[in-house]
Amino acid sequence: MKVRVVAVLVAAVLAAGGCGAQQGGVGESSVKVGGVLTKTSASGYSTKDAEIGARARFERANAAGGVHGRKIEFVGAEDDTQDPAKGDAAAKKLVQKDGVFALVPVHAPNFGGAAFLEQQGVPWFGWATGPQWCGTKTGFGYNGCLAPKTGAGSQTWWGRQMADLLGGAQGKKVWVQTSDSSGSKYGGRTIAQSFEAAGFTIAGVDSSLPGAAPPPDWLPHVSKIMAVKPDVVVSVIAGTKFNAGLYAGLKKAGYAGVLTDATSYDANILKDPAQAQAFDGVIAAPMFEPFESTAPEIAQLREDVEAVAPGTRLTQHLAIGYWSADIFLKILEQTGKDLTRERFLAAANGSFAYENAGFGRIAYPKDHSEPNGCGALVKIVGGAFEVAKNLKCFANVPLKP
């Protein structure tokens, strides 16, 4: 009798496996993935639209039959509220409880799950905004590593695109404004070198702004900048409220130069008339081809998003989710039918290269330690966005001490 019971149990287990039971998020007909985003935060900063972007790309892949016969089972994204501990807990939940194969998209500036995912060998894809993305084998920034170590390749595209836009960098001064957060200060260092490599003179790099919340009085910060009279002010501050305050203060003081940052390509900032006025004339610097572009890849993105979320405004965060998912799917395709995390990581880190006019280019393992060197410029004019410079890729230069 005992032998018969054991045989029945074994048969049941085998039958379950035959029906597509998942091992490490991989079934016969599906691959399970989920993401971690900063959907909510005390400062109001949110990357929630990345979930729509990833879902849109996954749904197109599923409509085409999936990848090697497996469709993407997207369980959605957890909210880390910009808290590293919550990000770590979210990563563990997705892997240990929800059983995902990979985390896509991860778009959280203070993501705290990197060490766990690296230790577990779980791939994760998103916007590599901090050093936790760099030097890993499992973390894949869609634009590479934006926090390279000294001596590694550092981006020049922003400075070179701006130089082209302004008719040259000779004799022009740049002020780089960051907050006192470690990530902002590090970004200020790499971006200052980008403009320097393009021929600009760096007039100052200031990190006196508090990173937790915008200051009650912008005058001291504005006065520093106005004393230098730079031709370009680069803001390396995460958050619309910060940039709106800085730009409004500079304009009130009579600043007539160029204002630029990496986060203002966001349709949501144009909803508020006061914000729209503060951002008028600002040059945003997205690391993907702008939505206003006529490129076929952008027409496809628009079509994909409309299919899953009709009427959705296209935002930078949405694009980041979309292109992160796109790269994940490309590696999934290259891995082949016999899918395990080990095989996936071997394919990704074994001289993987991919070019797409939507986001530029990516190459792993090289871009685990340096950025992909690609970006565009978009100008805010009269409450609308205009392409100032289409996406272009430039050679990196070694990061100075």
GROMACS .gro file of N, CA, C and O in nm, residues 49-157:
model
  436
   49ASP      N    1   0.518   5.507  -1.400
   49ASP     CA    2   0.487   5.487  -1.542
   49ASP      C    3   0.574   5.381  -1.608
   49ASP      O    4   0.540   5.331  -1.715
   50ALA      N    5   0.686   5.346  -1.544
   50ALA     CA    6   0.772   5.242  -1.601
   50ALA      C    7   0.699   5.109  -1.610
   50ALA      O    8   0.729   5.026  -1.698
   51GLU      N    9   0.602   5.088  -1.523
   51GLU     CA   10   0.524   4.964  -1.526
   51GLU      C   11   0.442   4.955  -1.655
   51GLU      O   12   0.431   4.848  -1.717
   52ILE      N   13   0.384   5.068  -1.698
   52ILE     CA   14   0.307   5.069  -1.822
   52ILE      C   15   0.398   5.041  -1.941
   52ILE      O   16   0.363   4.964  -2.031
   53GLY      N   17   0.515   5.103  -1.941
   53GLY     CA   18   0.608   5.082  -2.051
   53GLY      C   19   0.650   4.936  -2.065
   53GLY      O   20   0.651   4.881  -2.175
   54ALA      N   21   0.685   4.873  -1.953
   54ALA     CA   22   0.726   4.733  -1.957
   54ALA      C   23   0.611   4.643  -2.001
   54ALA      O   24   0.628   4.554  -2.085
   55ARG      N   25   0.493   4.669  -1.947
   55ARG     CA   26   0.376   4.588  -1.984
   55ARG      C   27   0.347   4.599  -2.134
   55ARG      O   28   0.315   4.500  -2.200
   56ALA      N   29   0.360   4.721  -2.187
   56ALA     CA   30   0.334   4.741  -2.330
   56ALA      C   31   0.428   4.658  -2.416
   56ALA      O   32   0.387   4.596  -2.515
   57ARG      N   33   0.556   4.657  -2.379
   57ARG     CA   34   0.653   4.580  -2.459
   57ARG      C   35   0.630   4.431  -2.443
   57ARG      O   36   0.640   4.353  -2.541
   58PHE      N   37   0.598   4.386  -2.322
   58PHE     CA   38   0.572   4.244  -2.299
   58PHE      C   39   0.448   4.197  -2.374
   58PHE      O   40   0.445   4.086  -2.429
   59GLU      N   41   0.345   4.281  -2.377
   59GLU     CA   42   0.221   4.242  -2.444
   59GLU      C   43   0.243   4.225  -2.594
   59GLU      O   44   0.184   4.138  -2.656
   60ARG      N   45   0.326   4.311  -2.654
   60ARG     CA   46   0.355   4.292  -2.797
   60ARG      C   47   0.429   4.161  -2.820
   60ARG      O   48   0.401   4.088  -2.916
   61ALA      N   49   0.524   4.131  -2.731
   61ALA     CA   50   0.596   4.004  -2.744
   61ALA      C   51   0.501   3.885  -2.730
   61ALA      O   52   0.509   3.788  -2.805
   62ASN      N   53   0.409   3.894  -2.635
   62ASN     CA   54   0.313   3.785  -2.615
   62ASN      C   55   0.219   3.769  -2.734
   62ASN      O   56   0.185   3.656  -2.774
   63ALA      N   57   0.178   3.881  -2.792
   63ALA     CA   58   0.088   3.876  -2.907
   63ALA      C   59   0.156   3.809  -3.027
   63ALA      O   60   0.090   3.751  -3.114
   64ALA      N   61   0.290   3.817  -3.030
   64ALA     CA   62   0.366   3.755  -3.139
   64ALA      C   63   0.402   3.609  -3.107
   64ALA      O   64   0.478   3.547  -3.181
   65GLY      N   65   0.350   3.558  -2.995
   65GLY     CA   66   0.375   3.418  -2.959
   65GLY      C   67   0.476   3.397  -2.849
   65GLY      O   68   0.509   3.283  -2.815
   66GLY      N   69   0.528   3.507  -2.793
   66GLY     CA   70   0.626   3.495  -2.686
   66GLY      C   71   0.766   3.476  -2.740
   66GLY      O   72   0.795   3.504  -2.856
   67VAL      N   73   0.854   3.430  -2.654
   67VAL     CA   74   0.994   3.407  -2.691
   67VAL      C   75   1.023   3.258  -2.678
   67VAL      O   76   1.011   3.201  -2.569
   68HIS      N   77   1.056   3.195  -2.788
   68HIS     CA   78   1.077   3.048  -2.792
   68HIS      C   79   0.957   2.975  -2.733
   68HIS      O   80   0.973   2.876  -2.659
   69GLY      N   81   0.837   3.025  -2.764
   69GLY     CA   82   0.715   2.959  -2.720
   69GLY      C   83   0.670   2.993  -2.579
   69GLY      O   84   0.565   2.946  -2.535
   70ARG      N   85   0.747   3.074  -2.509
   70ARG     CA   86   0.709   3.113  -2.373
   70ARG      C   87   0.659   3.257  -2.372
   70ARG      O   88   0.725   3.347  -2.422
   71LYS      N   89   0.544   3.280  -2.311
   71LYS     CA   90   0.491   3.415  -2.297
   71LYS      C   91   0.537   3.474  -2.164
   71LYS      O   92   0.571   3.402  -2.070
   72ILE      N   93   0.541   3.605  -2.159
   72ILE     CA   94   0.586   3.675  -2.038
   72ILE      C   95   0.468   3.690  -1.943
   72ILE      O   96   0.366   3.751  -1.977
   73GLU      N   97   0.482   3.633  -1.826
   73GLU     CA   98   0.381   3.649  -1.720
   73GLU      C   99   0.430   3.763  -1.630
   73GLU      O  100   0.515   3.744  -1.543
   74PHE      N  101   0.376   3.881  -1.653
   74PHE     CA  102   0.420   4.001  -1.581
   74PHE      C  103   0.331   4.022  -1.459
   74PHE      O  104   0.211   4.049  -1.473
   75VAL      N  105   0.390   4.010  -1.339
   75VAL     CA  106   0.310   4.021  -1.216
   75VAL      C  107   0.299   4.165  -1.165
   75VAL      O  108   0.242   4.190  -1.060
   76GLY      N  109   0.355   4.260  -1.240
   76GLY     CA  110   0.348   4.400  -1.199
   76GLY      C  111   0.469   4.440  -1.117
   76GLY      O  112   0.566   4.365  -1.105
   77ALA      N  113   0.461   4.558  -1.057
   77ALA     CA  114   0.577   4.613  -0.986
   77ALA      C  115   0.544   4.648  -0.842
   77ALA      O  116   0.434   4.697  -0.811
   78GLU      N  117   0.639   4.623  -0.753
   78GLU     CA  118   0.629   4.662  -0.612
   78GLU      C  119   0.673   4.807  -0.595
   78GLU      O  120   0.750   4.859  -0.677
   79ASP      N  121   0.630   4.870  -0.488
   79ASP     CA  122   0.665   5.009  -0.457
   79ASP      C  123   0.766   5.012  -0.342
   79ASP      O  124   0.738   4.962  -0.233
   80ASP      N  125   0.884   5.072  -0.367
   80ASP     CA  126   0.984   5.080  -0.260
   80ASP      C  127   0.978   5.212  -0.183
   80ASP      O  128   1.053   5.231  -0.087
   81THR      N  129   0.891   5.305  -0.224
   81THR     CA  130   0.872   5.436  -0.162
   81THR      C  131   1.004   5.512  -0.143
   81THR      O  132   1.016   5.594  -0.055
   82GLN      N  133   1.102   5.482  -0.225
   82GLN     CA  134   1.237   5.543  -0.220
   82GLN      C  135   1.311   5.507  -0.091
   82GLN      O  136   1.400   5.579  -0.047
   83ASP      N  137   1.277   5.391  -0.035
   83ASP     CA  138   1.338   5.341   0.089
   83ASP      C  139   1.419   5.216   0.055
   83ASP      O  140   1.362   5.116   0.012
   84PRO      N  141   1.553   5.216   0.073
   84PRO     CA  142   1.635   5.100   0.037
   84PRO      C  143   1.589   4.970   0.104
   84PRO      O  144   1.593   4.864   0.041
   85ALA      N  145   1.547   4.978   0.230
   85ALA     CA  146   1.504   4.857   0.301
   85ALA      C  147   1.379   4.798   0.237
   85ALA      O  148   1.365   4.676   0.225
   86LYS      N  149   1.288   4.884   0.194
   86LYS     CA  150   1.167   4.835   0.129
   86LYS      C  151   1.198   4.777  -0.009
   86LYS      O  152   1.133   4.683  -0.055
   87GLY      N  153   1.298   4.834  -0.075
   87GLY     CA  154   1.340   4.780  -0.203
   87GLY      C  155   1.399   4.641  -0.188
   87GLY      O  156   1.373   4.553  -0.270
   88ASP      N  157   1.476   4.620  -0.084
   88ASP     CA  158   1.533   4.488  -0.055
   88ASP      C  159   1.422   4.389  -0.025
   88ASP      O  160   1.422   4.276  -0.076
   89ALA      N  161   1.325   4.431   0.058
   89ALA     CA  162   1.212   4.343   0.092
   89ALA      C  163   1.130   4.310  -0.032
   89ALA      O  164   1.083   4.196  -0.049
   90ALA      N  165   1.112   4.408  -0.120
   90ALA     CA  166   1.034   4.385  -0.242
   90ALA      C  167   1.104   4.285  -0.334
   90ALA      O  168   1.039   4.196  -0.391
   91ALA      N  169   1.236   4.296  -0.347
   91ALA     CA  170   1.311   4.202  -0.429
   91ALA      C  171   1.299   4.060  -0.374
   91ALA      O  172   1.279   3.964  -0.449
   92LYS      N  173   1.311   4.048  -0.242
   92LYS     CA  174   1.299   3.915  -0.180
   92LYS      C  175   1.160   3.857  -0.198
   92LYS      O  176   1.143   3.736  -0.222
   93LYS      N  177   1.057   3.940  -0.187
   93LYS     CA  178   0.920   3.892  -0.207
   93LYS      C  179   0.900   3.840  -0.349
   93LYS      O  180   0.843   3.731  -0.370
   94LEU      N  181   0.947   3.917  -0.446
   94LEU     CA  182   0.929   3.877  -0.585
   94LEU      C  183   0.999   3.745  -0.616
   94LEU      O  184   0.945   3.660  -0.688
   95VAL      N  185   1.117   3.726  -0.560
   95VAL     CA  186   1.194   3.605  -0.588
   95VAL      C  187   1.147   3.487  -0.504
   95VAL      O  188   1.120   3.377  -0.555
   96GLN      N  189   1.135   3.509  -0.373
   96GLN     CA  190   1.108   3.398  -0.282
   96GLN      C  191   0.960   3.361  -0.271
   96GLN      O  192   0.927   3.243  -0.252
   97LYS      N  193   0.872   3.457  -0.282
   97LYS     CA  194   0.728   3.429  -0.270
   97LYS      C  195   0.659   3.420  -0.405
   97LYS      O  196   0.586   3.325  -0.432
   98ASP      N  197   0.684   3.520  -0.491
   98ASP     CA  198   0.617   3.522  -0.620
   98ASP      C  199   0.686   3.434  -0.723
   98ASP      O  200   0.627   3.399  -0.825
   99GLY      N  201   0.811   3.399  -0.698
   99GLY     CA  202   0.883   3.306  -0.787
   99GLY      C  203   0.915   3.360  -0.924
   99GLY      O  204   0.905   3.289  -1.024
  100VAL      N  205   0.957   3.486  -0.933
  100VAL     CA  206   0.989   3.542  -1.064
  100VAL      C  207   1.126   3.494  -1.112
  100VAL      O  208   1.214   3.461  -1.033
  101PHE      N  209   1.142   3.493  -1.243
  101PHE     CA  210   1.269   3.457  -1.305
  101PHE      C  211   1.366   3.575  -1.302
  101PHE      O  212   1.486   3.558  -1.281
  102ALA      N  213   1.311   3.697  -1.323
  102ALA     CA  214   1.393   3.818  -1.328
  102ALA      C  215   1.311   3.936  -1.281
  102ALA      O  216   1.187   3.930  -1.279
  103LEU      N  217   1.379   4.044  -1.245
  103LEU     CA  218   1.311   4.168  -1.207
  103LEU      C  219   1.320   4.266  -1.323
  103LEU      O  220   1.429   4.310  -1.360
  104VAL      N  221   1.205   4.298  -1.380
  104VAL     CA  222   1.194   4.392  -1.492
  104VAL      C  223   1.061   4.466  -1.479
  104VAL      O  224   0.957   4.399  -1.475
  105PRO      N  225   1.058   4.599  -1.470
  105PRO     CA  226   1.174   4.688  -1.461
  105PRO      C  227   1.206   4.721  -1.315
  105PRO      O  228   1.120   4.716  -1.228
  106VAL      N  229   1.333   4.755  -1.291
  106VAL     CA  230   1.375   4.812  -1.163
  106VAL      C  231   1.409   4.958  -1.191
  106VAL      O  232   1.501   4.987  -1.266
  107HIS      N  233   1.330   5.048  -1.134
  107HIS     CA  234   1.352   5.192  -1.158
  107HIS      C  235   1.326   5.264  -1.026
  107HIS      O  236   1.218   5.313  -1.000
  108ALA      N  237   1.429   5.264  -0.941
  108ALA     CA  238   1.419   5.319  -0.807
  108ALA      C  239   1.556   5.374  -0.769
  108ALA      O  240   1.652   5.296  -0.754
  109PRO      N  241   1.569   5.506  -0.753
  109PRO     CA  242   1.701   5.567  -0.727
  109PRO      C  243   1.775   5.511  -0.607
  109PRO      O  244   1.897   5.503  -0.608
  110ASN      N  245   1.699   5.470  -0.504
  110ASN     CA  246   1.762   5.417  -0.382
  110ASN      C  247   1.740   5.267  -0.367
  110ASN      O  248   1.728   5.216  -0.256
  111PHE      N  249   1.734   5.195  -0.478
  111PHE     CA  250   1.704   5.052  -0.474
  111PHE      C  251   1.800   4.977  -0.382
  111PHE      O  252   1.922   4.988  -0.396
  112GLY      N  253   1.742   4.901  -0.290
  112GLY     CA  254   1.824   4.832  -0.190
  112GLY      C  255   1.835   4.682  -0.208
  112GLY      O  256   1.890   4.612  -0.123
  113GLY      N  257   1.785   4.628  -0.321
  113GLY     CA  258   1.785   4.483  -0.339
  113GLY      C  259   1.900   4.429  -0.420
  113GLY      O  260   1.904   4.308  -0.448
  114ALA      N  261   1.995   4.512  -0.456
  114ALA     CA  262   2.103   4.470  -0.546
  114ALA      C  263   2.185   4.354  -0.490
  114ALA      O  264   2.213   4.257  -0.560
  115ALA      N  265   2.227   4.364  -0.365
  115ALA     CA  266   2.313   4.262  -0.306
  115ALA      C  267   2.243   4.126  -0.302
  115ALA      O  268   2.302   4.022  -0.332
  116PHE      N  269   2.114   4.126  -0.267
  116PHE     CA  270   2.037   4.002  -0.262
  116PHE      C  271   2.027   3.939  -0.401
  116PHE      O  272   2.050   3.819  -0.418
  117LEU      N  273   1.994   4.019  -0.502
  117LEU     CA  274   1.978   3.966  -0.637
  117LEU      C  275   2.110   3.913  -0.693
  117LEU      O  276   2.113   3.808  -0.759
  118GLU      N  277   2.219   3.982  -0.663
  118GLU     CA  278   2.351   3.935  -0.708
  118GLU      C  279   2.386   3.803  -0.641
  118GLU      O  280   2.435   3.709  -0.705
  119GLN      N  281   2.358   3.794  -0.512
  119GLN     CA  282   2.390   3.672  -0.437
  119GLN      C  283   2.306   3.553  -0.487
  119GLN      O  284   2.355   3.440  -0.495
  120GLN      N  285   2.183   3.580  -0.525
  120GLN     CA  286   2.092   3.475  -0.571
  120GLN      C  287   2.106   3.445  -0.720
  120GLN      O  288   2.047   3.349  -0.770
  121GLY      N  289   2.180   3.530  -0.792
  121GLY     CA  290   2.194   3.509  -0.936
  121GLY      C  291   2.068   3.540  -1.013
  121GLY      O  292   2.039   3.473  -1.114
  122VAL      N  293   1.993   3.641  -0.969
  122VAL     CA  294   1.867   3.677  -1.033
  122VAL      C  295   1.889   3.802  -1.121
  122VAL      O  296   1.930   3.906  -1.070
  123PRO      N  297   1.861   3.795  -1.251
  123PRO     CA  298   1.880   3.911  -1.338
  123PRO      C  299   1.781   4.023  -1.305
  123PRO      O  300   1.667   3.997  -1.268
  124TRP      N  301   1.827   4.149  -1.322
  124TRP     CA  302   1.737   4.264  -1.302
  124TRP      C  303   1.774   4.374  -1.401
  124TRP      O  304   1.891   4.397  -1.430
  125PHE      N  305   1.672   4.440  -1.454
  125PHE     CA  306   1.688   4.535  -1.565
  125PHE      C  307   1.617   4.666  -1.533
  125PHE      O  308   1.506   4.667  -1.481
  126GLY      N  309   1.682   4.779  -1.565
  126GLY     CA  310   1.618   4.908  -1.541
  126GLY      C  311   1.711   5.023  -1.574
  126GLY      O  312   1.802   5.010  -1.656
  127TRP      N  313   1.687   5.137  -1.507
  127TRP     CA  314   1.769   5.256  -1.527
  127TRP      C  315   1.878   5.257  -1.421
  127TRP      O  316   1.852   5.269  -1.302
  128ALA      N  317   2.003   5.248  -1.466
  128ALA     CA  318   2.116   5.236  -1.374
  128ALA      C  319   2.153   5.373  -1.317
  128ALA      O  320   2.253   5.432  -1.355
  129THR      N  321   2.072   5.423  -1.226
  129THR     CA  322   2.092   5.557  -1.173
  129THR      C  323   2.194   5.565  -1.059
  129THR      O  324   2.232   5.675  -1.020
  130GLY      N  325   2.236   5.453  -1.003
  130GLY     CA  326   2.327   5.456  -0.889
  130GLY      C  327   2.437   5.352  -0.898
  130GLY      O  328   2.435   5.263  -0.984
  131PRO      N  329   2.534   5.360  -0.808
  131PRO     CA  330   2.648   5.268  -0.812
  131PRO      C  331   2.611   5.123  -0.785
  131PRO      O  332   2.690   5.033  -0.816
  132GLN      N  333   2.493   5.097  -0.727
  132GLN     CA  334   2.453   4.959  -0.700
  132GLN      C  335   2.436   4.877  -0.828
  132GLN      O  336   2.437   4.755  -0.826
  133TRP      N  337   2.422   4.946  -0.941
  133TRP     CA  338   2.409   4.877  -1.070
  133TRP      C  339   2.543   4.837  -1.128
  133TRP      O  340   2.549   4.750  -1.216
  134CYS      N  341   2.649   4.900  -1.085
  134CYS     CA  342   2.778   4.887  -1.153
  134CYS      C  343   2.862   4.775  -1.093
  134CYS      O  344   2.863   4.753  -0.971
  135GLY      N  345   2.934   4.706  -1.181
  135GLY     CA  346   3.023   4.600  -1.135
  135GLY      C  347   2.954   4.471  -1.099
  135GLY      O  348   3.015   4.382  -1.040
  136THR      N  349   2.825   4.457  -1.134
  136THR     CA  350   2.752   4.335  -1.105
  136THR      C  351   2.756   4.240  -1.225
  136THR      O  352   2.796   4.278  -1.335
  137LYS      N  353   2.709   4.119  -1.203
  137LYS     CA  354   2.689   4.024  -1.313
  137LYS      C  355   2.541   4.007  -1.344
  137LYS      O  356   2.505   3.953  -1.449
  138THR      N  357   2.455   4.055  -1.252
  138THR     CA  358   2.311   4.032  -1.268
  138THR      C  359   2.232   4.160  -1.296
  138THR      O  360   2.118   4.152  -1.340
  139GLY      N  361   2.289   4.278  -1.270
  139GLY     CA  362   2.218   4.404  -1.290
  139GLY      C  363   2.248   4.463  -1.427
  139GLY      O  364   2.364   4.488  -1.462
  140PHE      N  365   2.142   4.486  -1.507
  140PHE     CA  366   2.160   4.532  -1.645
  140PHE      C  367   2.089   4.666  -1.664
  140PHE      O  368   1.968   4.673  -1.683
  141GLY      N  369   2.167   4.774  -1.658
  141GLY     CA  370   2.113   4.905  -1.687
  141GLY      C  371   2.088   4.917  -1.836
  141GLY      O  372   2.175   4.881  -1.917
  142TYR      N  373   1.970   4.966  -1.875
  142TYR     CA  374   1.941   4.976  -2.018
  142TYR      C  375   2.037   5.074  -2.087
  142TYR      O  376   2.057   5.068  -2.209
  143ASN      N  377   2.097   5.162  -2.008
  143ASN     CA  378   2.193   5.259  -2.061
  143ASN      C  379   2.332   5.237  -2.003
  143ASN      O  380   2.415   5.326  -2.005
  144GLY      N  381   2.355   5.118  -1.949
  144GLY     CA  382   2.485   5.086  -1.893
  144GLY      C  383   2.497   5.127  -1.748
  144GLY      O  384   2.399   5.132  -1.674
  145CYS      N  385   2.617   5.156  -1.704
  145CYS     CA  386   2.647   5.197  -1.566
  145CYS      C  387   2.676   5.346  -1.564
  145CYS      O  388   2.772   5.391  -1.627
  146LEU      N  389   2.595   5.422  -1.492
  146LEU     CA  390   2.612   5.567  -1.489
  146LEU      C  391   2.703   5.614  -1.376
  146LEU      O  392   2.723   5.734  -1.359
  147ALA      N  393   2.754   5.521  -1.298
  147ALA     CA  394   2.845   5.558  -1.189
  147ALA      C  395   2.976   5.481  -1.204
  147ALA      O  396   3.012   5.400  -1.118
  148PRO      N  397   3.050   5.505  -1.313
  148PRO     CA  398   3.174   5.432  -1.335
  148PRO      C  399   3.280   5.467  -1.231
  148PRO      O  400   3.280   5.576  -1.174
  149LYS      N  401   3.370   5.373  -1.209
  149LYS     CA  402   3.481   5.398  -1.118
  149LYS      C  403   3.588   5.481  -1.190
  149LYS      O  404   3.591   5.489  -1.312
  150THR      N  405   3.673   5.542  -1.113
  150THR     CA  406   3.782   5.621  -1.169
  150THR      C  407   3.864   5.537  -1.267
  150THR      O  408   3.902   5.424  -1.237
  151GLY      N  409   3.884   5.590  -1.385
  151GLY     CA  410   3.959   5.520  -1.489
  151GLY      C  411   3.872   5.446  -1.588
  151GLY      O  412   3.914   5.418  -1.700
  152ALA      N  413   3.746   5.416  -1.550
  152ALA     CA  414   3.653   5.350  -1.641
  152ALA      C  415   3.591   5.454  -1.733
  152ALA      O  416   3.600   5.575  -1.710
  153GLY      N  417   3.525   5.408  -1.839
  153GLY     CA  418   3.465   5.499  -1.935
  153GLY      C  419   3.353   5.582  -1.874
  153GLY      O  420   3.270   5.530  -1.800
  154SER      N  421   3.352   5.712  -1.904
  154SER     CA  422   3.250   5.803  -1.854
  154SER      C  423   3.190   5.878  -1.973
  154SER      O  424   3.261   5.912  -2.068
  155GLN      N  425   3.059   5.906  -1.968
  155GLN     CA  426   2.989   5.961  -2.085
  155GLN      C  427   3.035   6.101  -2.124
  155GLN      O  428   3.071   6.183  -2.039
  156THR      N  429   3.031   6.128  -2.255
  156THR     CA  430   3.059   6.261  -2.307
  156THR      C  431   2.941   6.315  -2.388
  156THR      O  432   2.945   6.428  -2.436
  157TRP      N  433   2.837   6.233  -2.406
  157TRP     CA  434   2.731   6.268  -2.500
  157TRP      C  435   2.658   6.397  -2.463
  157TRP      O  436   2.624   6.477  -2.551
   0.00000   0.00000   0.00000
